[in-house]
mmCIF file with all atom_site columns, C-alpha atoms in Angstrom:
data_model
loop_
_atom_site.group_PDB
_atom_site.id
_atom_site.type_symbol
_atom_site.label_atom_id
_atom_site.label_alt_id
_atom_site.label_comp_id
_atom_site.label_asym_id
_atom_site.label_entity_id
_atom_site.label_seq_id
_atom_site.pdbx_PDB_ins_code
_atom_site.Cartn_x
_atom_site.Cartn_y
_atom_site.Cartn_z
_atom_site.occupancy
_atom_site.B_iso_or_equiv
_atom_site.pdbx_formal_charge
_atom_site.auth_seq_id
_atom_site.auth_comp_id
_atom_site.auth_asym_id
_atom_site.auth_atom_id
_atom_site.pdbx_PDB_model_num
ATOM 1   C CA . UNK K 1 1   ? 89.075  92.367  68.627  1.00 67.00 ? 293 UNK K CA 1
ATOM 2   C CA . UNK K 1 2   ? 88.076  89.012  67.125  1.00 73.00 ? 294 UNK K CA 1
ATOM 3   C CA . UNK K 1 3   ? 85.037  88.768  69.518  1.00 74.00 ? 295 UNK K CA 1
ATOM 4   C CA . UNK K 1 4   ? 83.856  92.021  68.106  1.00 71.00 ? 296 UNK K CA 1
ATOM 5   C CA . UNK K 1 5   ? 84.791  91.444  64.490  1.00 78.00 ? 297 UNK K CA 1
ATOM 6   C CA . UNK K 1 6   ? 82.713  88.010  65.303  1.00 76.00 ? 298 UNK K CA 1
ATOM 7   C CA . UNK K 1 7   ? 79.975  89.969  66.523  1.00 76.00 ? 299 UNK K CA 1
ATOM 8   C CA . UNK K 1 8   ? 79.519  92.326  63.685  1.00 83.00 ? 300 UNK K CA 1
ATOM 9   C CA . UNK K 1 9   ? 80.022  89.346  61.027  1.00 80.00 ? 301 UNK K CA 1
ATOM 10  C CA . UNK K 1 10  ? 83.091  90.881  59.590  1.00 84.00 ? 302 UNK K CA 1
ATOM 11  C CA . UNK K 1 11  ? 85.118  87.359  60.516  1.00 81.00 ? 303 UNK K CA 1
ATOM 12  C CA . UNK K 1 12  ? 84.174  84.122  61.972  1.00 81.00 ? 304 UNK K CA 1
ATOM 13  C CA . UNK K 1 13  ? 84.353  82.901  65.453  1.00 77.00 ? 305 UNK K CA 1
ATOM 14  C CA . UNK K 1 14  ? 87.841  81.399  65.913  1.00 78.00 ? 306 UNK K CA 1
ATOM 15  C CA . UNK K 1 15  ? 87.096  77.960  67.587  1.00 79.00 ? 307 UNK K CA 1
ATOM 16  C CA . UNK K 1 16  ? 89.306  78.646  71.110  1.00 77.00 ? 308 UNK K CA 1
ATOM 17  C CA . UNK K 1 17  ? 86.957  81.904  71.875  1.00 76.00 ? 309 UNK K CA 1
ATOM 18  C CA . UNK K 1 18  ? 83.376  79.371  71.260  1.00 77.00 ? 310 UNK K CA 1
ATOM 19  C CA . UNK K 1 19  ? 84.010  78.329  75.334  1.00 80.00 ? 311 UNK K CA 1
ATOM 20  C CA . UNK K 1 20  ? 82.435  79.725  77.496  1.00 82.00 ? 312 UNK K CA 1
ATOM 21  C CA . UNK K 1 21  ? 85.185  78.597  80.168  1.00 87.00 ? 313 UNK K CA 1
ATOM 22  C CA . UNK K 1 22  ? 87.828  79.766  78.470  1.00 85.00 ? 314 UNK K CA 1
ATOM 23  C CA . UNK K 1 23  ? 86.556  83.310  78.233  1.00 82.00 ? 315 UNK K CA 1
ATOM 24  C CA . UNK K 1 24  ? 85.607  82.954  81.773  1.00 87.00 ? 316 UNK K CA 1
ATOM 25  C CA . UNK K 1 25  ? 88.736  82.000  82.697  1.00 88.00 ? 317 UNK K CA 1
ATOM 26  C CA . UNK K 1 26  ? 90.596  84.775  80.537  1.00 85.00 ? 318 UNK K CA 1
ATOM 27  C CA . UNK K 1 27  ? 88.496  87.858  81.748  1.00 87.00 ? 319 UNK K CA 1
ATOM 28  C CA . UNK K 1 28  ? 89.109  86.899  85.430  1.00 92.00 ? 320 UNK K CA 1
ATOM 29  C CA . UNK K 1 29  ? 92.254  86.273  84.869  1.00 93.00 ? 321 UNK K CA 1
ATOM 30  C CA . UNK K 1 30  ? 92.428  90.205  82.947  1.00 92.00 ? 322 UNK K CA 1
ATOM 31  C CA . UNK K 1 31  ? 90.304  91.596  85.873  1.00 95.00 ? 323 UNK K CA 1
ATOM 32  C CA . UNK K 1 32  ? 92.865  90.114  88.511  1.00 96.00 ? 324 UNK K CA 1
ATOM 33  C CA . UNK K 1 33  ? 95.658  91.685  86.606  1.00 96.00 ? 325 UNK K CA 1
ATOM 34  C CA . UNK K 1 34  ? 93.932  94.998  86.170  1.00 96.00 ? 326 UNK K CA 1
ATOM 35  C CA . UNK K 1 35  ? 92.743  95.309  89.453  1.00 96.00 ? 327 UNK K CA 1
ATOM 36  C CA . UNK K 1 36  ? 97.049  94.165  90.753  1.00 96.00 ? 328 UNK K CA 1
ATOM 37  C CA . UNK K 1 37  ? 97.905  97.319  88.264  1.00 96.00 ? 329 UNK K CA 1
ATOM 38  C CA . UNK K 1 38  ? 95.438  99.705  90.077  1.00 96.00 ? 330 UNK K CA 1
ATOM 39  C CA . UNK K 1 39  ? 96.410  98.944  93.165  1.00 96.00 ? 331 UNK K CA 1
ATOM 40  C CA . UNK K 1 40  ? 100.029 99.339  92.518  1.00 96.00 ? 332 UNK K CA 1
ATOM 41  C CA . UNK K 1 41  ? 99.792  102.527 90.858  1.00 94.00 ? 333 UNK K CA 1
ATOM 42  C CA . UNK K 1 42  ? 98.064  103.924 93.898  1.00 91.00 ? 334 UNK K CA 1
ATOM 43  C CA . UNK K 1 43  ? 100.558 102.794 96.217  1.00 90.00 ? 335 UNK K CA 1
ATOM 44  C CA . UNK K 1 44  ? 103.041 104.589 94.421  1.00 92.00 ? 336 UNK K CA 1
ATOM 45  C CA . UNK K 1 45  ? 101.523 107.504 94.323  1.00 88.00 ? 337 UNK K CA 1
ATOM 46  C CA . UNK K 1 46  ? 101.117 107.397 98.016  1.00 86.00 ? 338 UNK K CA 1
ATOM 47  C CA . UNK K 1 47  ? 104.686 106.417 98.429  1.00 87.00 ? 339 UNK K CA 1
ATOM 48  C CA . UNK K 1 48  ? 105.694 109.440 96.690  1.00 86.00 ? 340 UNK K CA 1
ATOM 49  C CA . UNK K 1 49  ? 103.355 111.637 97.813  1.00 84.00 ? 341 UNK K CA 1
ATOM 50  C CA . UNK K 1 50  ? 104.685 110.872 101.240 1.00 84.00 ? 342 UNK K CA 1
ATOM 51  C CA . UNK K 1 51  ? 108.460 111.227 100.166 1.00 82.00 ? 343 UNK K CA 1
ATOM 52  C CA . UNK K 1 52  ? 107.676 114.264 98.947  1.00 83.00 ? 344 UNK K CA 1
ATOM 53  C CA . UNK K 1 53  ? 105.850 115.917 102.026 1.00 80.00 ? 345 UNK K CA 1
ATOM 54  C CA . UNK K 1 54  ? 108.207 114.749 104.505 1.00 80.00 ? 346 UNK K CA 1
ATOM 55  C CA . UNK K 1 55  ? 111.123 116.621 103.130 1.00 73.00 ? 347 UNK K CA 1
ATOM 56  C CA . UNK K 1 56  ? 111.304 119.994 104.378 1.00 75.00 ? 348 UNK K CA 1
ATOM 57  C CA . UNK K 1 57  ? 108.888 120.246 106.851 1.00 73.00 ? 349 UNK K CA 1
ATOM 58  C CA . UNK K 1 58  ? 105.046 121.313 106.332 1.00 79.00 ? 350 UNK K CA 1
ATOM 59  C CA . UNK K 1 59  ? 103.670 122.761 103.485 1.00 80.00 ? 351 UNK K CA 1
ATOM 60  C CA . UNK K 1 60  ? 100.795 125.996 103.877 1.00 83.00 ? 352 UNK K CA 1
ATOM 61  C CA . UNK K 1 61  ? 98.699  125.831 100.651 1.00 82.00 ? 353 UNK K CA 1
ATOM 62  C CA . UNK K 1 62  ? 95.348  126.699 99.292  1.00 88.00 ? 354 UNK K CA 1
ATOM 63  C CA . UNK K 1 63  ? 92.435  124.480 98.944  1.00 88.00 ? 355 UNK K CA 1
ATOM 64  C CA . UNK K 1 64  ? 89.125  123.998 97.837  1.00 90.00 ? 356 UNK K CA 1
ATOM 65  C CA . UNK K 1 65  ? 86.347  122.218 99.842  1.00 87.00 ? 357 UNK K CA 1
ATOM 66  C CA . UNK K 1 66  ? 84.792  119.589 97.791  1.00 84.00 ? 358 UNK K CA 1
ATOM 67  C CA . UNK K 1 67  ? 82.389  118.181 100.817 1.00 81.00 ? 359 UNK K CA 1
ATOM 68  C CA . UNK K 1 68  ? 81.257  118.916 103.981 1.00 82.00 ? 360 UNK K CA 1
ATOM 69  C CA . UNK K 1 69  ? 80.344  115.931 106.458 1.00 78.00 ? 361 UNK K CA 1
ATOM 70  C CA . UNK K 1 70  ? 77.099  117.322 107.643 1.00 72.00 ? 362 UNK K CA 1
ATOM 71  C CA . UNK K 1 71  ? 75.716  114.112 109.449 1.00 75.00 ? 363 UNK K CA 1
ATOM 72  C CA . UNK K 1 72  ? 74.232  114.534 113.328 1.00 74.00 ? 364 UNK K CA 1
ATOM 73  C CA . UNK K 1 73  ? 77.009  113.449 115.818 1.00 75.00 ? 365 UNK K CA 1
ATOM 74  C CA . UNK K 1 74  ? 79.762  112.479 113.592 1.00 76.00 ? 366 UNK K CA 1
ATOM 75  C CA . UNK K 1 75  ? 83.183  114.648 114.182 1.00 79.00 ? 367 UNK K CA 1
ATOM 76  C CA . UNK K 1 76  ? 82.774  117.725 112.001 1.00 81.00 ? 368 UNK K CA 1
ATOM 77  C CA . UNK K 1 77  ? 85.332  117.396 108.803 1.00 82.00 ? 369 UNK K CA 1
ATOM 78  C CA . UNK K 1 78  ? 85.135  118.280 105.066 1.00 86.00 ? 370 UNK K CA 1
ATOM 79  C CA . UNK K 1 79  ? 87.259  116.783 101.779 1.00 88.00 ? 371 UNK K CA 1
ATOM 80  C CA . UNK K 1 80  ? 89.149  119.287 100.571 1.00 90.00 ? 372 UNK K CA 1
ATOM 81  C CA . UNK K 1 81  ? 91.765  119.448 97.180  1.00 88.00 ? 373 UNK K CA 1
ATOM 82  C CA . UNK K 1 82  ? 94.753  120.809 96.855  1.00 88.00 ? 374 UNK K CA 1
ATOM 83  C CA . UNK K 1 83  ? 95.312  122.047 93.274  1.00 88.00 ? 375 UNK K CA 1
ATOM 84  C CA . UNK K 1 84  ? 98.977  122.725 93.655  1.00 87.00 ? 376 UNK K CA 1
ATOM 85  C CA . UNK K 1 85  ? 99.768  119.364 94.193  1.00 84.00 ? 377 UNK K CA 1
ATOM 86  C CA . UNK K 1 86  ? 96.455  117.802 93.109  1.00 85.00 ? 378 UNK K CA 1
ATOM 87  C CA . UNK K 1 87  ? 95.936  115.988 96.637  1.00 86.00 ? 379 UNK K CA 1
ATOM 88  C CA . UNK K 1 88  ? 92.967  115.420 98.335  1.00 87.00 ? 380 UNK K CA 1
ATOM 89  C CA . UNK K 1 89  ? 91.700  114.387 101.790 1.00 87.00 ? 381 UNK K CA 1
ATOM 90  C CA . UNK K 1 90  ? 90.114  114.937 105.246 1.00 87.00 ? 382 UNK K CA 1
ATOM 91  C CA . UNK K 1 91  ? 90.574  118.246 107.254 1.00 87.00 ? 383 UNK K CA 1
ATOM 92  C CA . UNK K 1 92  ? 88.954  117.748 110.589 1.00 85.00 ? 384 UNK K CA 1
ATOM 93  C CA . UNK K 1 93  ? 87.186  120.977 112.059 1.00 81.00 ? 385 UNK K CA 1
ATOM 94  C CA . UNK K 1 94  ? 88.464  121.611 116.172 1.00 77.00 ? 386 UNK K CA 1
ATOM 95  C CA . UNK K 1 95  ? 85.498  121.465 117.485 1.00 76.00 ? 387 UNK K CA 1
ATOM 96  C CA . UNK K 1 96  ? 83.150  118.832 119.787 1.00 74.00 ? 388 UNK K CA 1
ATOM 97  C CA . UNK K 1 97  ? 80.333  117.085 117.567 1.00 71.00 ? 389 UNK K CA 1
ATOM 98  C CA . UNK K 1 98  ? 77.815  117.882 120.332 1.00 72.00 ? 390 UNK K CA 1
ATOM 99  C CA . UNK K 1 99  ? 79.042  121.324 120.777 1.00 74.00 ? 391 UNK K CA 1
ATOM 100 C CA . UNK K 1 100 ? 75.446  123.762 120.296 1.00 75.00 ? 392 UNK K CA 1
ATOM 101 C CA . UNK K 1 101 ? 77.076  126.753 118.904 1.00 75.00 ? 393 UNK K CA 1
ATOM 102 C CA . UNK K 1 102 ? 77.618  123.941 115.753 1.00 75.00 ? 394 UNK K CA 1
ATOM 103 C CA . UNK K 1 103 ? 75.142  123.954 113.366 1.00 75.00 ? 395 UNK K CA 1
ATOM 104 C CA . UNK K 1 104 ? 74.948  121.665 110.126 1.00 79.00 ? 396 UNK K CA 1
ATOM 105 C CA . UNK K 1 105 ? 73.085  122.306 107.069 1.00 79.00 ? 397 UNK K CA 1
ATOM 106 C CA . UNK K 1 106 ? 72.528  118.718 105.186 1.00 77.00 ? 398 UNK K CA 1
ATOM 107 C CA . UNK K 1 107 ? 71.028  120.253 101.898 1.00 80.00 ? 399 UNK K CA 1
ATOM 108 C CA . UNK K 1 108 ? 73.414  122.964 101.872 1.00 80.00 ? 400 UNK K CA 1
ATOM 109 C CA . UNK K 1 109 ? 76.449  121.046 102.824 1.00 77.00 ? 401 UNK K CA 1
ATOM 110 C CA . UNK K 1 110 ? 77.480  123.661 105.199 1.00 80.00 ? 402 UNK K CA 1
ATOM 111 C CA . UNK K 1 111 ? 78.305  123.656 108.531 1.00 80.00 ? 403 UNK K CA 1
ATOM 112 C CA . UNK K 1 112 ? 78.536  126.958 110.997 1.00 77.00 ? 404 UNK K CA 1
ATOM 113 C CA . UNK K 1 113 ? 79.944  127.539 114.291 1.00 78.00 ? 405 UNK K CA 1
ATOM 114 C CA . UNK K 1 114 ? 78.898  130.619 116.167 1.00 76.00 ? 406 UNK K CA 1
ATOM 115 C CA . UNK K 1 115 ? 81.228  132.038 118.660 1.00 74.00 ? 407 UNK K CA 1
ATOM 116 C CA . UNK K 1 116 ? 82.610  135.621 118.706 1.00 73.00 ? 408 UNK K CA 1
ATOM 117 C CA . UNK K 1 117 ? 82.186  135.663 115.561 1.00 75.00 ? 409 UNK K CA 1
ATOM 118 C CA . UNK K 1 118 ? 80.126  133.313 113.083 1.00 76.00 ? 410 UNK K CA 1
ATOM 119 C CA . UNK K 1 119 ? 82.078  131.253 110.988 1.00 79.00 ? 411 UNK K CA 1
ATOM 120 C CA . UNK K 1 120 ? 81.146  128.615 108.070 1.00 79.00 ? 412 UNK K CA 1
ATOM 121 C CA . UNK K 1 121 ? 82.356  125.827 105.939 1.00 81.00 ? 413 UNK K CA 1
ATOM 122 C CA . UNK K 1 122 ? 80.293  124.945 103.039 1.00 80.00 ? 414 UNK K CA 1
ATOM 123 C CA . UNK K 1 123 ? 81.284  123.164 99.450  1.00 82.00 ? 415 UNK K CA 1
ATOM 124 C CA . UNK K 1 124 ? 83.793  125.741 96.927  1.00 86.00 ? 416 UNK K CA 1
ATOM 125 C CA . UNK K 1 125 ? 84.924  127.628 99.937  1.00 84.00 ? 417 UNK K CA 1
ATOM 126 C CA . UNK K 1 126 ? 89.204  128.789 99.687  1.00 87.00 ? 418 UNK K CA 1
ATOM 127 C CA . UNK K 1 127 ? 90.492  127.229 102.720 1.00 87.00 ? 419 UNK K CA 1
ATOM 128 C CA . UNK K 1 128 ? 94.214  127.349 103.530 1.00 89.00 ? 420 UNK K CA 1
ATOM 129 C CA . UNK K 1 129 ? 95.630  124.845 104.805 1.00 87.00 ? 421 UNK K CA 1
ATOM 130 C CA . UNK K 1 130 ? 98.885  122.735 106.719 1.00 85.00 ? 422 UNK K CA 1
ATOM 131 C CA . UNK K 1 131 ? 100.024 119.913 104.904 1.00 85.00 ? 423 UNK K CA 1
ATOM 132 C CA . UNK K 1 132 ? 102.969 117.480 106.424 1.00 84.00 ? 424 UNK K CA 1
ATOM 133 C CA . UNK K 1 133 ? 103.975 113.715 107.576 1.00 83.00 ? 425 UNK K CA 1
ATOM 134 C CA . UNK K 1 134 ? 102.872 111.829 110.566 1.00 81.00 ? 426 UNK K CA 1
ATOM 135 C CA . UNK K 1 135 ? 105.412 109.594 111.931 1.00 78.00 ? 427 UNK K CA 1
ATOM 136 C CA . UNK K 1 136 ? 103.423 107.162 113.844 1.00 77.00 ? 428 UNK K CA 1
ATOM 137 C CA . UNK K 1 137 ? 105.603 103.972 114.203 1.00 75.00 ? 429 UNK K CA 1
ATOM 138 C CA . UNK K 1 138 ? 109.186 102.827 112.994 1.00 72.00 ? 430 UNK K CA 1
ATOM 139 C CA . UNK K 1 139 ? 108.074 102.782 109.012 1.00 76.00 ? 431 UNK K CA 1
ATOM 140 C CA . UNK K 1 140 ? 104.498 104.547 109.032 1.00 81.00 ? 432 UNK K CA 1
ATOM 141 C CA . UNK K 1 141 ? 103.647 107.519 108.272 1.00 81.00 ? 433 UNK K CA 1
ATOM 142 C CA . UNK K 1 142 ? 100.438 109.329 107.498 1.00 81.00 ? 434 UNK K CA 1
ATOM 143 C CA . UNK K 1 143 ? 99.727  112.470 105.491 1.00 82.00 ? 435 UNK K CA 1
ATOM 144 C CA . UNK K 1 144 ? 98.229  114.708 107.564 1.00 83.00 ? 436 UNK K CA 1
ATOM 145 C CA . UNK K 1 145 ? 96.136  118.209 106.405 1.00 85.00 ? 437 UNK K CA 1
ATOM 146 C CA . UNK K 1 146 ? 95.124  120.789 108.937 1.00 83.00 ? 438 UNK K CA 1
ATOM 147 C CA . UNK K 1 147 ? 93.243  123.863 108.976 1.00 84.00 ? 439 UNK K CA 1
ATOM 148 C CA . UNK K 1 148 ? 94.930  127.311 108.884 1.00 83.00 ? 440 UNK K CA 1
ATOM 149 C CA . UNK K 1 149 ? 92.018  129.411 108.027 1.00 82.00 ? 441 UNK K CA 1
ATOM 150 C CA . UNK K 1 150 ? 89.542  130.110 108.737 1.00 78.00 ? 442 UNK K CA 1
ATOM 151 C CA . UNK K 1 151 ? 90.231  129.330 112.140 1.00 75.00 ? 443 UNK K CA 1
ATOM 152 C CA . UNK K 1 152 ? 88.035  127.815 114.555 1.00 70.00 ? 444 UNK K CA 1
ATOM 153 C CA . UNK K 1 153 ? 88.239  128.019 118.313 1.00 63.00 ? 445 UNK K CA 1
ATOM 154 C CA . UNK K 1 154 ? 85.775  126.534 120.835 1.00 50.00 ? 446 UNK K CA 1
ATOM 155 C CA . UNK K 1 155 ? 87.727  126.581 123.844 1.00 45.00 ? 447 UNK K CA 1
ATOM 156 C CA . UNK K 1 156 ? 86.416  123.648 125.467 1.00 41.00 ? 448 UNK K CA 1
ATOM 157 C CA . UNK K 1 157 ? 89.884  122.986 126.647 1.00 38.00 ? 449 UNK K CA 1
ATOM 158 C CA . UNK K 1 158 ? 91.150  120.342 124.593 1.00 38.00 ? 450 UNK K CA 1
ATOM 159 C CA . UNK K 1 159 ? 93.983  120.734 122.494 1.00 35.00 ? 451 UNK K CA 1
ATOM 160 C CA . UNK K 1 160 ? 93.347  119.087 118.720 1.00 39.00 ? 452 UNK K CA 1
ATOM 161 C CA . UNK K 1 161 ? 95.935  119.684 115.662 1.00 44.00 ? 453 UNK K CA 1
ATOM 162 C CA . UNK K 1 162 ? 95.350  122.922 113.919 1.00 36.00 ? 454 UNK K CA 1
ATOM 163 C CA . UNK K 1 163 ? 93.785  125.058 116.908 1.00 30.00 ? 455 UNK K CA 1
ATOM 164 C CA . UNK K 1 164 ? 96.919  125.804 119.244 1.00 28.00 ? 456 UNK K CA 1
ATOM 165 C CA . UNK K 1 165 ? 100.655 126.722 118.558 1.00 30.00 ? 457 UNK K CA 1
ATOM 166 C CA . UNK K 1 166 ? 102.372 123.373 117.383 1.00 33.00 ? 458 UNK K CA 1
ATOM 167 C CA . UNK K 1 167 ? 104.162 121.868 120.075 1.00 36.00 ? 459 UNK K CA 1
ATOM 168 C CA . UNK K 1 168 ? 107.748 120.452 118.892 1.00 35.00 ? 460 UNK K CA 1
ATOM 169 C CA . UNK K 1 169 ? 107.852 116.285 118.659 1.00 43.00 ? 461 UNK K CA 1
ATOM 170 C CA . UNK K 1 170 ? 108.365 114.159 116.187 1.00 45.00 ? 462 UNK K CA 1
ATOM 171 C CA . UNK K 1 171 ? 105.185 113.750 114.421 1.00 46.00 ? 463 UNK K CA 1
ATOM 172 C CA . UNK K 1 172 ? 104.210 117.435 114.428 1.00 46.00 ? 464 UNK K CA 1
ATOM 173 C CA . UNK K 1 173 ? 105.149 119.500 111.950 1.00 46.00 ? 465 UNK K CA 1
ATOM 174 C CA . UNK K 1 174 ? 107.613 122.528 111.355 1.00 47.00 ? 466 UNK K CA 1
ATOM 175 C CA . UNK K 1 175 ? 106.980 125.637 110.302 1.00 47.00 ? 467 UNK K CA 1
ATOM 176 C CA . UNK K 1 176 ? 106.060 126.096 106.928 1.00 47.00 ? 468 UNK K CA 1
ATOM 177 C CA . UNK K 1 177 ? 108.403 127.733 104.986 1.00 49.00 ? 469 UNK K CA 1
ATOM 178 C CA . UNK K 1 178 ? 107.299 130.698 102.696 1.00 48.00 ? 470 UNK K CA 1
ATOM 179 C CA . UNK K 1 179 ? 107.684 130.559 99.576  1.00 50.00 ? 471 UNK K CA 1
ATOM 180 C CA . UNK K 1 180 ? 107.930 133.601 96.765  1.00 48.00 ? 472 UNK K CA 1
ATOM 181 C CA . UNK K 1 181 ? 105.607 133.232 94.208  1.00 49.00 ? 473 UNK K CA 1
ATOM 182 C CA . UNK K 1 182 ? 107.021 132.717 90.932  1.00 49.00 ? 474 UNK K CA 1
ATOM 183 C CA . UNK K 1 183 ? 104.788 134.631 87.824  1.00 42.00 ? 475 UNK K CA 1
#
């Protein structure tokens, strides 16, 4: 405040603020502490977010596709958010990248797979999906969202999360539980 009231002449420059060290010192010494704040406030959320999914097993909720990772051989995915719990992250489409019955549209950030049926992801598509913990080692874990619908199958013969009945270990997931909706 007394750098601004200095700058529109309402009050003189107090003497301390004149260096140009000092100020350098005390706005990287702000940014430091800003930057510790941010990431602690993320790590809590994580933390909780993580405490809270790993309680009763997984979660089946609606989301909303927010982008679609349309680049030539890269693992088909898309972001999606989760509005109920105001989550977001990557849900990673069953299929190989060099599959041909995949198609991806760059300018409209769509992707389509043709099988029986064809079937497309694209940006503000309702996609339901599985959301539960990974245990990976002793103290990690992982949120982890699959795909529910629409479903994709390419049959190549390899078994990735969210196209086969869930197998029973530790780091898969149990059934979700159904929930009434309250109105």
């Amino acid at each position: 405040h007394r750098l601004l009231a200095a700058a529109i002449n309402v009050a003189p420059l107090p003497v301390h603020l004149s260096s140009k060290s000092y100020l350098h010192d005390l706005c990287e010494n702000m940014n430091r502490r800003h930057r510790a704040a941010q990431l602690a406030g993320r790590a809590s959320v994580q933390l909780h977010t993580l405490i809270f999914f790993s309680g009763d097993g997984a979660k089946e909720e609606d989301a909303f596709v927010l982008d679609v990772d349309t680049a030539d051989k890269s693992e088909p995915a898309f972001r999606v958010i989760v509005p109920r719990y105001g989550i977001e992250g990557r849900v990673t489409i069953p299929i190989d990248a060099d599959n041909p019955k995949l198609q991806r549209f760059p300018d409209l950030h769509k992707i389509t797979y043709q099988n029986d049926k064809c079937m497309s992801i694209q940006v503000f598509d309702k996609v339901r999906v599985n959301i539960w913990v990974k245990n990976s080692q002793d103290y990690q874990r992982e949120l982890i969202i699959d795909l529910v619908e629409p479903q994709f199958s390419a049959n190549t013969g390899k078994s990735k999360r969210g196209t086969l009945p869930i197998d029973r270990d530790d780091d898969q997931p149990k059934p979700a539980k159904k929930r009434s909706k309250k109105r």
